[in-house]
XYZ file of C-alpha atoms in Angstrom:
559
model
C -5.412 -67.931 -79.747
C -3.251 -70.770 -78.607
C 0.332 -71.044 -78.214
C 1.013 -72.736 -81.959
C -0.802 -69.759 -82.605
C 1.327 -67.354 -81.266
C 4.531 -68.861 -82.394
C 3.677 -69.386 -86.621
C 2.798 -65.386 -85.885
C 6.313 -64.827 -84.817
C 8.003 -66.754 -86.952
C 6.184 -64.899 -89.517
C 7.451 -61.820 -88.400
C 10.971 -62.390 -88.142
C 11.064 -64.555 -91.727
C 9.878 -61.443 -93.473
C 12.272 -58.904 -91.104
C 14.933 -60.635 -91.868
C 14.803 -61.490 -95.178
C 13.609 -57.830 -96.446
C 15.885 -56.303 -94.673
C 18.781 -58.320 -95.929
C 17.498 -57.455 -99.493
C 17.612 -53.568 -98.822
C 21.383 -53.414 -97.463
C 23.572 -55.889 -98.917
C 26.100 -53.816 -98.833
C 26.892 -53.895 -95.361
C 28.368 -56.173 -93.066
C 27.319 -58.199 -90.186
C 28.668 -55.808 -87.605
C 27.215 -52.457 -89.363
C 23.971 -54.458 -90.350
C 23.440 -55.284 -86.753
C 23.489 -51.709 -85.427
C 21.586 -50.545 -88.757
C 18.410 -52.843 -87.821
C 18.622 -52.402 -83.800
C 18.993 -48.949 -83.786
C 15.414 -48.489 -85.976
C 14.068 -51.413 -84.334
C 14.577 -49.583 -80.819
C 13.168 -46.378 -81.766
C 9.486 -48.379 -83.430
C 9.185 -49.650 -80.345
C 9.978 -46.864 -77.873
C 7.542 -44.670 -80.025
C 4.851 -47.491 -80.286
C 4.861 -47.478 -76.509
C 4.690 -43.769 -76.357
C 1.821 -43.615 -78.989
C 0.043 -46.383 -76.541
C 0.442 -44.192 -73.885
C -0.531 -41.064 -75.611
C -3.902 -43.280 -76.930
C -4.635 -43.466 -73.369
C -4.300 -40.618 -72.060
C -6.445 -38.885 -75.059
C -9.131 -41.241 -73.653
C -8.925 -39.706 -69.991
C -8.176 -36.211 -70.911
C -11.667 -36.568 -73.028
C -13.495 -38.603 -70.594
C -15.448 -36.335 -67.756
C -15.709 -39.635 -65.315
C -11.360 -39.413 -65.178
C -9.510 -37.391 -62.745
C -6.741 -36.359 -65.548
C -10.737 -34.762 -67.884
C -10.034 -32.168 -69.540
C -13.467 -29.354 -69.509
C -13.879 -28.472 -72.945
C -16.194 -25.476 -71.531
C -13.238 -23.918 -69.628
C -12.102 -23.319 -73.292
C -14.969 -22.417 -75.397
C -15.957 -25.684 -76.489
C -15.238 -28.717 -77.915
C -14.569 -27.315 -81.382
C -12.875 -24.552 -80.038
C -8.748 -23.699 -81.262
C -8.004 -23.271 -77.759
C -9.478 -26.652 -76.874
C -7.857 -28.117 -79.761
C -4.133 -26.523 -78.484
C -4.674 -27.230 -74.356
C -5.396 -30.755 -75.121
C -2.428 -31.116 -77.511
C -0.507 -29.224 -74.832
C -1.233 -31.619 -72.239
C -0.722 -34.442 -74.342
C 2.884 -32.965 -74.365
C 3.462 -33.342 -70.594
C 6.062 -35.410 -69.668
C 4.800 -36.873 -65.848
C 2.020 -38.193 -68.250
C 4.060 -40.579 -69.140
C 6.954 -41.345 -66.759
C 3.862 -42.247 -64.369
C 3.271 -45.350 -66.306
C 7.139 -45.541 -66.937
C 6.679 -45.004 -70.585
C 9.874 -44.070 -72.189
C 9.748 -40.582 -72.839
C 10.058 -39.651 -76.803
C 10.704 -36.191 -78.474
C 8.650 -35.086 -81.255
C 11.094 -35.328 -83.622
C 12.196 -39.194 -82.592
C 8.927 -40.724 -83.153
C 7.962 -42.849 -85.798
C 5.253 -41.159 -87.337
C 7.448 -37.833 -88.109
C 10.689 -40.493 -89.559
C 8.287 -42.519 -91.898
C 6.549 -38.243 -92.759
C 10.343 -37.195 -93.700
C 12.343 -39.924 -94.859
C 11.419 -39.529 -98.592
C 11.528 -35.974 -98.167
C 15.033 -34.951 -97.286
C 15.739 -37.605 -100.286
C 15.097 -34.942 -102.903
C 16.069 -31.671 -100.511
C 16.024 -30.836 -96.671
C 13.811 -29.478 -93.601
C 14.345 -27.285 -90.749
C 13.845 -28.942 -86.849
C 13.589 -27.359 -83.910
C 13.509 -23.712 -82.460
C 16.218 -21.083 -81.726
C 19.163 -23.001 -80.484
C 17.970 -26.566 -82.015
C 16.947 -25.736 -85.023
C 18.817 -28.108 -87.376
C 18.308 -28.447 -91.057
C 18.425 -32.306 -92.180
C 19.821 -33.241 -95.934
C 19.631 -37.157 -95.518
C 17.451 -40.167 -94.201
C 20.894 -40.711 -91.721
C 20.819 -37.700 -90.478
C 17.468 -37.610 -89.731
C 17.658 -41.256 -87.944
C 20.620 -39.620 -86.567
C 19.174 -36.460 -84.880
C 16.411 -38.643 -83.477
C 18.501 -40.949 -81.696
C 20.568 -37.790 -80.243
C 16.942 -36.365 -79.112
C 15.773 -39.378 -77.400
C 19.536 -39.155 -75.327
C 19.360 -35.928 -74.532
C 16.073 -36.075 -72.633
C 16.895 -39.597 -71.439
C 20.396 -39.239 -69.681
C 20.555 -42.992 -69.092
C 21.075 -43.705 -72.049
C 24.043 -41.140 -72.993
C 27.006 -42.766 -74.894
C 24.534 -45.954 -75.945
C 23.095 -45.498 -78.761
C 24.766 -45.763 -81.942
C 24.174 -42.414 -83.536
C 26.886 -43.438 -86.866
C 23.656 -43.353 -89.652
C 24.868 -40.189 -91.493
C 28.274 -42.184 -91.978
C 27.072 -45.480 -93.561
C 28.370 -45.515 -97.232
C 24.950 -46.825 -98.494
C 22.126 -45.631 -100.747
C 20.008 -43.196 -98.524
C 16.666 -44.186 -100.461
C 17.356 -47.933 -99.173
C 17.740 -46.234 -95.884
C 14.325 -44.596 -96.053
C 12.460 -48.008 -97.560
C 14.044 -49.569 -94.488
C 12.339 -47.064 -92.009
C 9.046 -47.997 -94.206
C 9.251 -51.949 -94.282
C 9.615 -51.291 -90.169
C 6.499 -49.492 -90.136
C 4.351 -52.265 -92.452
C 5.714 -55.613 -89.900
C 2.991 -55.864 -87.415
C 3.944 -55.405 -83.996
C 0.175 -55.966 -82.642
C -1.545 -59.058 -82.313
C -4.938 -59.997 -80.575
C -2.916 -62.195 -77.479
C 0.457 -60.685 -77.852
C 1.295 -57.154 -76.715
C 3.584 -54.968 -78.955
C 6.399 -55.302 -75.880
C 6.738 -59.090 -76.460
C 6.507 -58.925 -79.591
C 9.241 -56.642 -80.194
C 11.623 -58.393 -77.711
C 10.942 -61.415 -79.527
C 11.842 -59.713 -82.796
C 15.379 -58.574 -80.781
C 16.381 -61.278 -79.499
C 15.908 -63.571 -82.578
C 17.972 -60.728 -84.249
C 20.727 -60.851 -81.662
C 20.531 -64.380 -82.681
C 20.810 -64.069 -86.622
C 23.755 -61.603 -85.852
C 25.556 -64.116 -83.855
C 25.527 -66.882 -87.263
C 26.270 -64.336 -89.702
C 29.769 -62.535 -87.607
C 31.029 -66.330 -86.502
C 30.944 -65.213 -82.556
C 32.392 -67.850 -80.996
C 29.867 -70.040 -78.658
C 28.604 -67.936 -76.021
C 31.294 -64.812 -77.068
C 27.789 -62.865 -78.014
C 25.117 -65.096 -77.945
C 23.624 -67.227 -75.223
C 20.953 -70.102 -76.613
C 17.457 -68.699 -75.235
C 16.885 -72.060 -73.714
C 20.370 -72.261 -71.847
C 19.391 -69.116 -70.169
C 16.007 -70.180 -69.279
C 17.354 -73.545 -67.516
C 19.993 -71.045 -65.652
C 17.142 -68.822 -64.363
C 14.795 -71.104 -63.773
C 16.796 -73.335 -61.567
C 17.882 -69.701 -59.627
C 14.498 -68.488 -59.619
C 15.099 -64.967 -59.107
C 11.933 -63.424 -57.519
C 13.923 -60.556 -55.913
C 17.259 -58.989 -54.302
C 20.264 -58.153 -56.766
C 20.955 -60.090 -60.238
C 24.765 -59.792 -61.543
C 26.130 -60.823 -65.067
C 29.746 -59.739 -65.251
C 30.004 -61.037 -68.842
C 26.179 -59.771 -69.463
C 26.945 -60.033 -73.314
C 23.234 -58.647 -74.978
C 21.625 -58.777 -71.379
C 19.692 -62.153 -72.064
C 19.936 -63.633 -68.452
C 18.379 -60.011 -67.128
C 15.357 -60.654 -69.763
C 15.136 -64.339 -69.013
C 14.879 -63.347 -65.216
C 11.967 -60.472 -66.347
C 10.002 -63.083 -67.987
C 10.456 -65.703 -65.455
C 9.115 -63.100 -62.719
C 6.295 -62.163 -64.963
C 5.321 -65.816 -65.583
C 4.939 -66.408 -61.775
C 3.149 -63.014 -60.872
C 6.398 -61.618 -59.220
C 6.877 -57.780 -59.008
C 9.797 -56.629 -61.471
C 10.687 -53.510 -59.194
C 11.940 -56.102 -56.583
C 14.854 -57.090 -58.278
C 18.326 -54.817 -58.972
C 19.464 -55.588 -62.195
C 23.714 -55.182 -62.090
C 25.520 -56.188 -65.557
C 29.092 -55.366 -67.229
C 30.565 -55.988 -70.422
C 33.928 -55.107 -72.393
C 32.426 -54.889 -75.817
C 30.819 -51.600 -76.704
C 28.705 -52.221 -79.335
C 27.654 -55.167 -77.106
C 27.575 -52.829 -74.129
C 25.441 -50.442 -76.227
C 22.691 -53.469 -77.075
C 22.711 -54.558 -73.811
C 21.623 -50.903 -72.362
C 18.869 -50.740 -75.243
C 17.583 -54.230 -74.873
C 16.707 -53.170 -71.381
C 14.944 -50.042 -72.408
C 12.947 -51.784 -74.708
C 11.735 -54.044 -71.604
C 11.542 -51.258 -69.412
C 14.238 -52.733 -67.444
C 15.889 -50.371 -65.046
C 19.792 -50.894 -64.764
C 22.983 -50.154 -63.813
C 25.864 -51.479 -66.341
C 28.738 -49.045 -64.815
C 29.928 -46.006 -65.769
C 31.316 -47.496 -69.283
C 31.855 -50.566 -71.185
C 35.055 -52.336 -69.084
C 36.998 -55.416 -68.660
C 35.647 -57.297 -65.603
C 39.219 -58.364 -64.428
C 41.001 -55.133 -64.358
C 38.329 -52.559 -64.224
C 35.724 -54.084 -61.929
C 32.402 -51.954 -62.553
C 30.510 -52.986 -59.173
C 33.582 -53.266 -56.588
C 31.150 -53.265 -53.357
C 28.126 -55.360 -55.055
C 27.125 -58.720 -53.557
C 24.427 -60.145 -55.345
C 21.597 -62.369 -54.240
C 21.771 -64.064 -57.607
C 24.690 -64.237 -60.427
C 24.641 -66.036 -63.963
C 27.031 -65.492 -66.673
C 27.959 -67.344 -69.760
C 31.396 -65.912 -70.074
C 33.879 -67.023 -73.370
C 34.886 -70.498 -72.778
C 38.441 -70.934 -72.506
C 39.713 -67.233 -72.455
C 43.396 -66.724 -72.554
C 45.615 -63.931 -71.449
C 42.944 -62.955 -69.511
C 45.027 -61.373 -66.522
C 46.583 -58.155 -67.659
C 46.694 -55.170 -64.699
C 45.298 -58.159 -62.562
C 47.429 -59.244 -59.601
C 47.740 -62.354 -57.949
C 47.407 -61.085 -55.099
C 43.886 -59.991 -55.886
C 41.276 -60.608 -53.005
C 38.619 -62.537 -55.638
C 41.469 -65.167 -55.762
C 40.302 -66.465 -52.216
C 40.452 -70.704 -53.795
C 43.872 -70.277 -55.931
C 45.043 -67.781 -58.282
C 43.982 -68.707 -61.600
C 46.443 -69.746 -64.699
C 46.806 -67.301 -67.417
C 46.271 -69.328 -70.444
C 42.513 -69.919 -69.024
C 40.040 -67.624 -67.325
C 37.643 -70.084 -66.267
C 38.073 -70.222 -62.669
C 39.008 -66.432 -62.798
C 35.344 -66.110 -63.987
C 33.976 -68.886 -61.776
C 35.920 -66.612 -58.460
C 35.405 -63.445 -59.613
C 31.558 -64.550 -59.339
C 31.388 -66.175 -55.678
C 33.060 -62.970 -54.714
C 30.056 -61.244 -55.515
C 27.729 -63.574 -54.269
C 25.981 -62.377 -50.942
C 26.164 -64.611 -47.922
C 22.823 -66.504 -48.942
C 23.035 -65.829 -52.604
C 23.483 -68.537 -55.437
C 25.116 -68.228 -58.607
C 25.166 -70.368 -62.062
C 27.829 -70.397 -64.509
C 28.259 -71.741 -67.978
C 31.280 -73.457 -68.583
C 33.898 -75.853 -71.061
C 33.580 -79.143 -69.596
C 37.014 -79.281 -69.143
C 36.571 -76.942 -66.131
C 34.854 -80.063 -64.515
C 38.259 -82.674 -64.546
C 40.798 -80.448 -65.384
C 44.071 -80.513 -63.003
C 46.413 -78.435 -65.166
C 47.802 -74.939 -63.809
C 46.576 -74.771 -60.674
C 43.109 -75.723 -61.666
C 42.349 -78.804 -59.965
C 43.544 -77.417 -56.912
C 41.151 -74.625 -56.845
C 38.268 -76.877 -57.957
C 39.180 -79.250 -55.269
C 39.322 -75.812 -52.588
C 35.777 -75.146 -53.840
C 34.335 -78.487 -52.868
C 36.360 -78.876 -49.583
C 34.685 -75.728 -48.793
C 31.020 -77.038 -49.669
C 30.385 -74.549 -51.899
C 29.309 -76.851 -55.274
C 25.865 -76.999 -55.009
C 24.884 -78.687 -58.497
C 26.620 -79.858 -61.682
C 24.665 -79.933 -64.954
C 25.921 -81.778 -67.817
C 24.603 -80.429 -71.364
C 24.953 -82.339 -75.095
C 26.611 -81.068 -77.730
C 25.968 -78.761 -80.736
C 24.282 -76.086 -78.458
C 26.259 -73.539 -79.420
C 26.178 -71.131 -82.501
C 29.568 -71.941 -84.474
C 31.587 -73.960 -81.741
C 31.273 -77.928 -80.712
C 33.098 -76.961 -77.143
C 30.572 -79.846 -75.114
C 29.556 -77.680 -71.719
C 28.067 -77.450 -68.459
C 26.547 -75.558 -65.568
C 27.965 -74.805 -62.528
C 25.880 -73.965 -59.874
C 27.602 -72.836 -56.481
C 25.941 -71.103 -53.378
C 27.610 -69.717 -50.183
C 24.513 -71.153 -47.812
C 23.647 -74.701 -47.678
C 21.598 -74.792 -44.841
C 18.019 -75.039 -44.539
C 16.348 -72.283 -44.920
C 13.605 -70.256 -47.242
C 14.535 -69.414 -50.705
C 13.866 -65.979 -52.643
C 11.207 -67.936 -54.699
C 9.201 -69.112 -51.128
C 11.296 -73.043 -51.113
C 11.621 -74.179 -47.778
C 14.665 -75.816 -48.449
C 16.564 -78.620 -46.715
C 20.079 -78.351 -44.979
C 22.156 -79.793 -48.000
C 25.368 -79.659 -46.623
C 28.209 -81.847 -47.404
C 25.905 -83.107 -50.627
C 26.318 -82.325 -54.286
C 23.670 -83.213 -56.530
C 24.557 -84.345 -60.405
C 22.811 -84.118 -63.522
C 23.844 -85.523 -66.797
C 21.199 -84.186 -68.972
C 23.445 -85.103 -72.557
C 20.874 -87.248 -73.560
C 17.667 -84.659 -73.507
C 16.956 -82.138 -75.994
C 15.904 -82.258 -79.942
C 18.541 -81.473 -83.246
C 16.136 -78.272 -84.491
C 17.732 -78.342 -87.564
C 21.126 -79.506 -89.190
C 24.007 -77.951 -86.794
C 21.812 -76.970 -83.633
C 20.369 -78.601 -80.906
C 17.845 -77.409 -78.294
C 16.152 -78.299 -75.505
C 12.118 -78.357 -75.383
C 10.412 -76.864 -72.240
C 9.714 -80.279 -70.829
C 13.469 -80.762 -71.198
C 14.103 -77.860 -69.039
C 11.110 -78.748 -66.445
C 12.906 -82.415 -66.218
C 16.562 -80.636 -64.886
C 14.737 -77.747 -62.782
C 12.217 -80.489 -60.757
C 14.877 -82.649 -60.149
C 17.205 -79.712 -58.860
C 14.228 -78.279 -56.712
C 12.986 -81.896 -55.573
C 16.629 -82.503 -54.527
C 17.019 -78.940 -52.482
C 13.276 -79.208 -51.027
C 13.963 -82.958 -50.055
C 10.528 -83.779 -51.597
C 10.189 -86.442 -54.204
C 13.938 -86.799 -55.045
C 15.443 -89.934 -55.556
C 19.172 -91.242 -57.842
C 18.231 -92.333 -60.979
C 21.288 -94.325 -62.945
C 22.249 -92.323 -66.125
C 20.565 -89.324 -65.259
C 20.907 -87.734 -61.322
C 22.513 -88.671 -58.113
C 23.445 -87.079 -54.926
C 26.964 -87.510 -53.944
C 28.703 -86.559 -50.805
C 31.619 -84.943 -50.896
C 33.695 -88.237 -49.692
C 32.588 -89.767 -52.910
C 33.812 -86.562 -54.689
C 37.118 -86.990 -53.157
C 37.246 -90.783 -54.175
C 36.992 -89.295 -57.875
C 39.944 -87.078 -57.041
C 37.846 -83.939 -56.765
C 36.287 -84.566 -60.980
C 32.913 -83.566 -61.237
C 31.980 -85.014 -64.454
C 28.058 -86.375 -63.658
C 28.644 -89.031 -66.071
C 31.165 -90.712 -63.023
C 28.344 -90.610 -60.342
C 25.061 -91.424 -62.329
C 26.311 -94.503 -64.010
C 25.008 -95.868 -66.598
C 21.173 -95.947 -67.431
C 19.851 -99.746 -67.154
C 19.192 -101.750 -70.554
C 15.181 -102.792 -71.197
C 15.251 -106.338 -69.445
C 14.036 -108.501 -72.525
C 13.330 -111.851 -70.604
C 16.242 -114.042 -72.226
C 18.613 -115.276 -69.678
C 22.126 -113.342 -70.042
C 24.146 -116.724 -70.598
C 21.921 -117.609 -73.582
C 21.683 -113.631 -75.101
C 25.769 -114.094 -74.628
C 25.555 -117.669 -76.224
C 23.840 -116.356 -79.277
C 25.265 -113.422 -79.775
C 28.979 -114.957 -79.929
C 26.994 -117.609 -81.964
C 26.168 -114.907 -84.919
C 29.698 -112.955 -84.485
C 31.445 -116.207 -85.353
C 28.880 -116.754 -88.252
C 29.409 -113.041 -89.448
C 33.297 -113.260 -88.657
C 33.030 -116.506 -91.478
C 30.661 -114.853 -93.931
C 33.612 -112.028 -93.924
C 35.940 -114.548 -94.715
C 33.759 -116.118 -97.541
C 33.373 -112.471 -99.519
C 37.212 -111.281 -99.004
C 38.707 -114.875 -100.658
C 35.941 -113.866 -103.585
C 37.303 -110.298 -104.068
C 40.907 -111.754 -104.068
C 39.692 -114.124 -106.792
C 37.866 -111.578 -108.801
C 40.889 -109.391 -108.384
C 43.327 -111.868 -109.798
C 40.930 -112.435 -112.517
C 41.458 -109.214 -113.995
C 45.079 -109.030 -113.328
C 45.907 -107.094 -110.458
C 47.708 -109.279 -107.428
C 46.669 -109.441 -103.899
């Protein structure tokens, strides 16, 4: 099936999520909504991945060529009761299952037993569990409830994440338990697609949908898919430690998962480090990754990066962040003194280059780090700001500038850009296998305002040759193979130039202007004709406004 394929498939899908799902809880708001869908969403997939497993391991428990077979002699046969109960029993064992690193679900979180009991503690209740958990269950809430609790309990890493609040909601339970059902019909298989990316597809457009209807501001919640991708693609992050201190829903940390993936890298070599001050955030952020089988460390607890730093002694081989834009009073409990402030202690009325230090602090030696921010980070000399941007380039540690167009952003018009800074210029092999060249003293620009595609009336996005374009000419640039300026879009400055421009880093001031189509007409006669047809127009102007004075005066009114 090809990729057009694919694509109508999962736009499919999320048309008829979305939409059914809106129809079932109107009642709620964004915020609730959001935790409402994730929350069920989570636990299909964690039990669709256990019920894959389980498939499997039926087959080599049955299959007398496997290591794991199971002798149906040794227990009278194969239509034996004790048969029937040592097979179920080992289909119970839990090293089954983190072997594969399948996410471990208890009987009474999977799917199959929710969509058995939802309609049935509607119209009275059940019993669960034995001795000390048994629990009876009244409502569909509960029940979603007591499952989430269940899947915590035996999975420590996720204690104080998930968003056990369904026996609160103030809505109609029965909605509740058609919910769980219209989960169960949307087809999370698919003859090229695996239930995994499906369901992270599903997530992150959700994420997405979320971010429209609460009015996040640009980047507050949300990070475009395809800003990401550029980000992690230009990084490359084959392996060592990846850091987002504003890791919002965690979509660098997938981004990098799929990137690795795509190029046959091994996930298990890369340390995924995040933080985030948000809790529900926090909470999505630790679920997305369980969904992806991600393993992670966001801190102890959801924190402020400035005054609670989560990862004190981390210095990461690669960090990305697309923190707020603009963030004020940013600097409570944080002291000027602090030792991130190494370029200039940054103003209080904007966190940008608290964001943009706090960042190269935890950058290793030889590690790289790209950062999404206002453009007015790139010119502005306000507070203190210039000065540290101009501390950061006397110290040759600007590595790239990327300038992005407008409307990429969910609810905001703040134009942006990327930053991308690393502590090691020199030539040397990157993470990804580059043998790159000793770039020192150089900054390369990229004014990429003019790429990308309006994908429908507010939005614009960049296709994947869009994305290719910027990450060649970044790569060609560090690898010193097949690089050269071109006017309007790229040019390597050095960092005299840079200091001609009073330390700005706008691209638009290096990379000129693109060159006009040469048309073959002579530029004294084009400038001869085309003053030629002003004057004309300039008298045909004339003409009409002494005929609209007449026809004015005509009907009485004076001029």
């Amino acid at each position: 099936m090809d990729q057009t394929q694919e694509q109508q498939f999962l736009n499919d899908l999320e048309k008829k999520l979305w939409t059914s799902a809106n129809k079932l809880l109107p009642s709620l708001d964004a915020s609730q909504y959001k935790h409402v869908l994730l929350g069920l969403i989570f636990l299909k997939y964690v039990s669709d991945a256990f019920d894959l497993r389980r498939v499997e391991l039926t087959a080599q428990l049955t299959n007398p060529s496997d290591d794991y077979f199971l002798d149906p002699e040794d227990f009278g046969g194969l239509e034996s009761e004790e048969y029937r109960e040592e097979l179920a029993e080992e289909l119970e064992v839990r090293d089954y299952y983190l072997e594969t690193n399948t996410f471990w679900v208890p009987s009474e979180a999977r799917w199959a037993f929710l969509q058995s009991k939802n309609k049935v503690v509607i119209t009275g209740e059940i019993e669960i569990g034995e001795g000390t958990r048994k629990k009876k269950i009244r409502s569909v809430g509960q029940l979603i409830d007591i499952a989430l609790e269940a899947i915590e309990t035996d999975n420590p890493k996720l204690k104080g994440v998930l968003n056990k609040r369904y026996t609160q909601l103030q809505i109609d339970q029965a909605k509740l338990g058609e919910l769980i059902d219209l989960i169960a019909t949307v087809p999370f298989t698919h003859d090229s697609l695996n239930s995994k990316d499906i369901l992270g597809h599903v997530y992150e457009y959700m994420l997405g949908q979320f971010a429209l209807a609460e009015g996040k501001k640009g980047g507050q919640f949300y990070t475009p898919k395809s800003i990401v991708s550029l980000i992690v693609q230009m990084l490359e992050p084959f392996k060592g430690r990846v850091y987002d201190p504003a890791m919002g829903s965690g979509g660098f940390f997938v981004q990098s998962e799929n990137f690795i993936r795509a190029h046959e890298g091994k996930i298990d070599e890369v340390s995924i480090y995040g933080q985030e001050a948000n809790h529900t955030t926090w909470q999505l952020a630790a679920m997305n990754m369980v969904i992806r089988g991600i393993d992670f460390n966001f801190g102890k607890q959801p924190a402020s990066t400035y005054n609670n730093n989560q990862h004190p002694d981390l210095r990461a081989d690669f960090v990305m962040a697309n923190p707020p834009f603009n963030m004020k009073e940013w600097d409570t409990g944080v002291s000027d003194d602090d030792p991130r402030w190494q370029y200039g202690t940054p103003p209080t009325g904007n966190a940008n280059f608290a964001w943009l230090q706090h960042m190269l602090y935890h950058t290793a030696p030889n590690g790289s780090l790209g950062l999404l921010l206002a453009n007015g980070s790139m010119s502005s000399t306000t507070n203190n700001e210039g000065a540290i941007r101009r501390s950061l380039i006397e110290n040759d540690l600007v590595e790239c500038m990327v300038a992005l167009p407008g409307q990429l952003f969910t609810n905001t018009q703040i134009p942006a850009c990327i930053w991308f800074l690393t502590k090691n210029k020199q030539a040397r092999s990157s993470a990804a296998g580059r043998e790159l060249v000793d770039r020192r003293g150089k900054v390369l620009f990229i004014d990429a305002r003019n790429l990308g595609y309006m994908k429908d009336r507010v939005l614009r996005d960049f296709t994947q040759d869009d994305l290719n374009t910027v990450t060649d000419t970044f790569h060609n640039w560090q690898t010193g193979t097949d690089y050269e300026d071109e006017a309007g879009f790229c040019k390597s400055a050095e960092l005299a130039e840079l200091e001609k421009h009073d330390f700005v880093l706008t691209p638009g001031r290096y990379v000129g202007a693109a060159p006009e189509e040469d048309d073959g007409e002579p530029f004294a006669e084009k400038m001869a004709r085309l003053t030629g047809q002003l004057k004309g127009q300039f008298e045909e102007s004339a003409e009409l406004e002494k005929e609209i004075k007449a026809n004015l005066a005509g009907l009485g009114y004076e001029c």
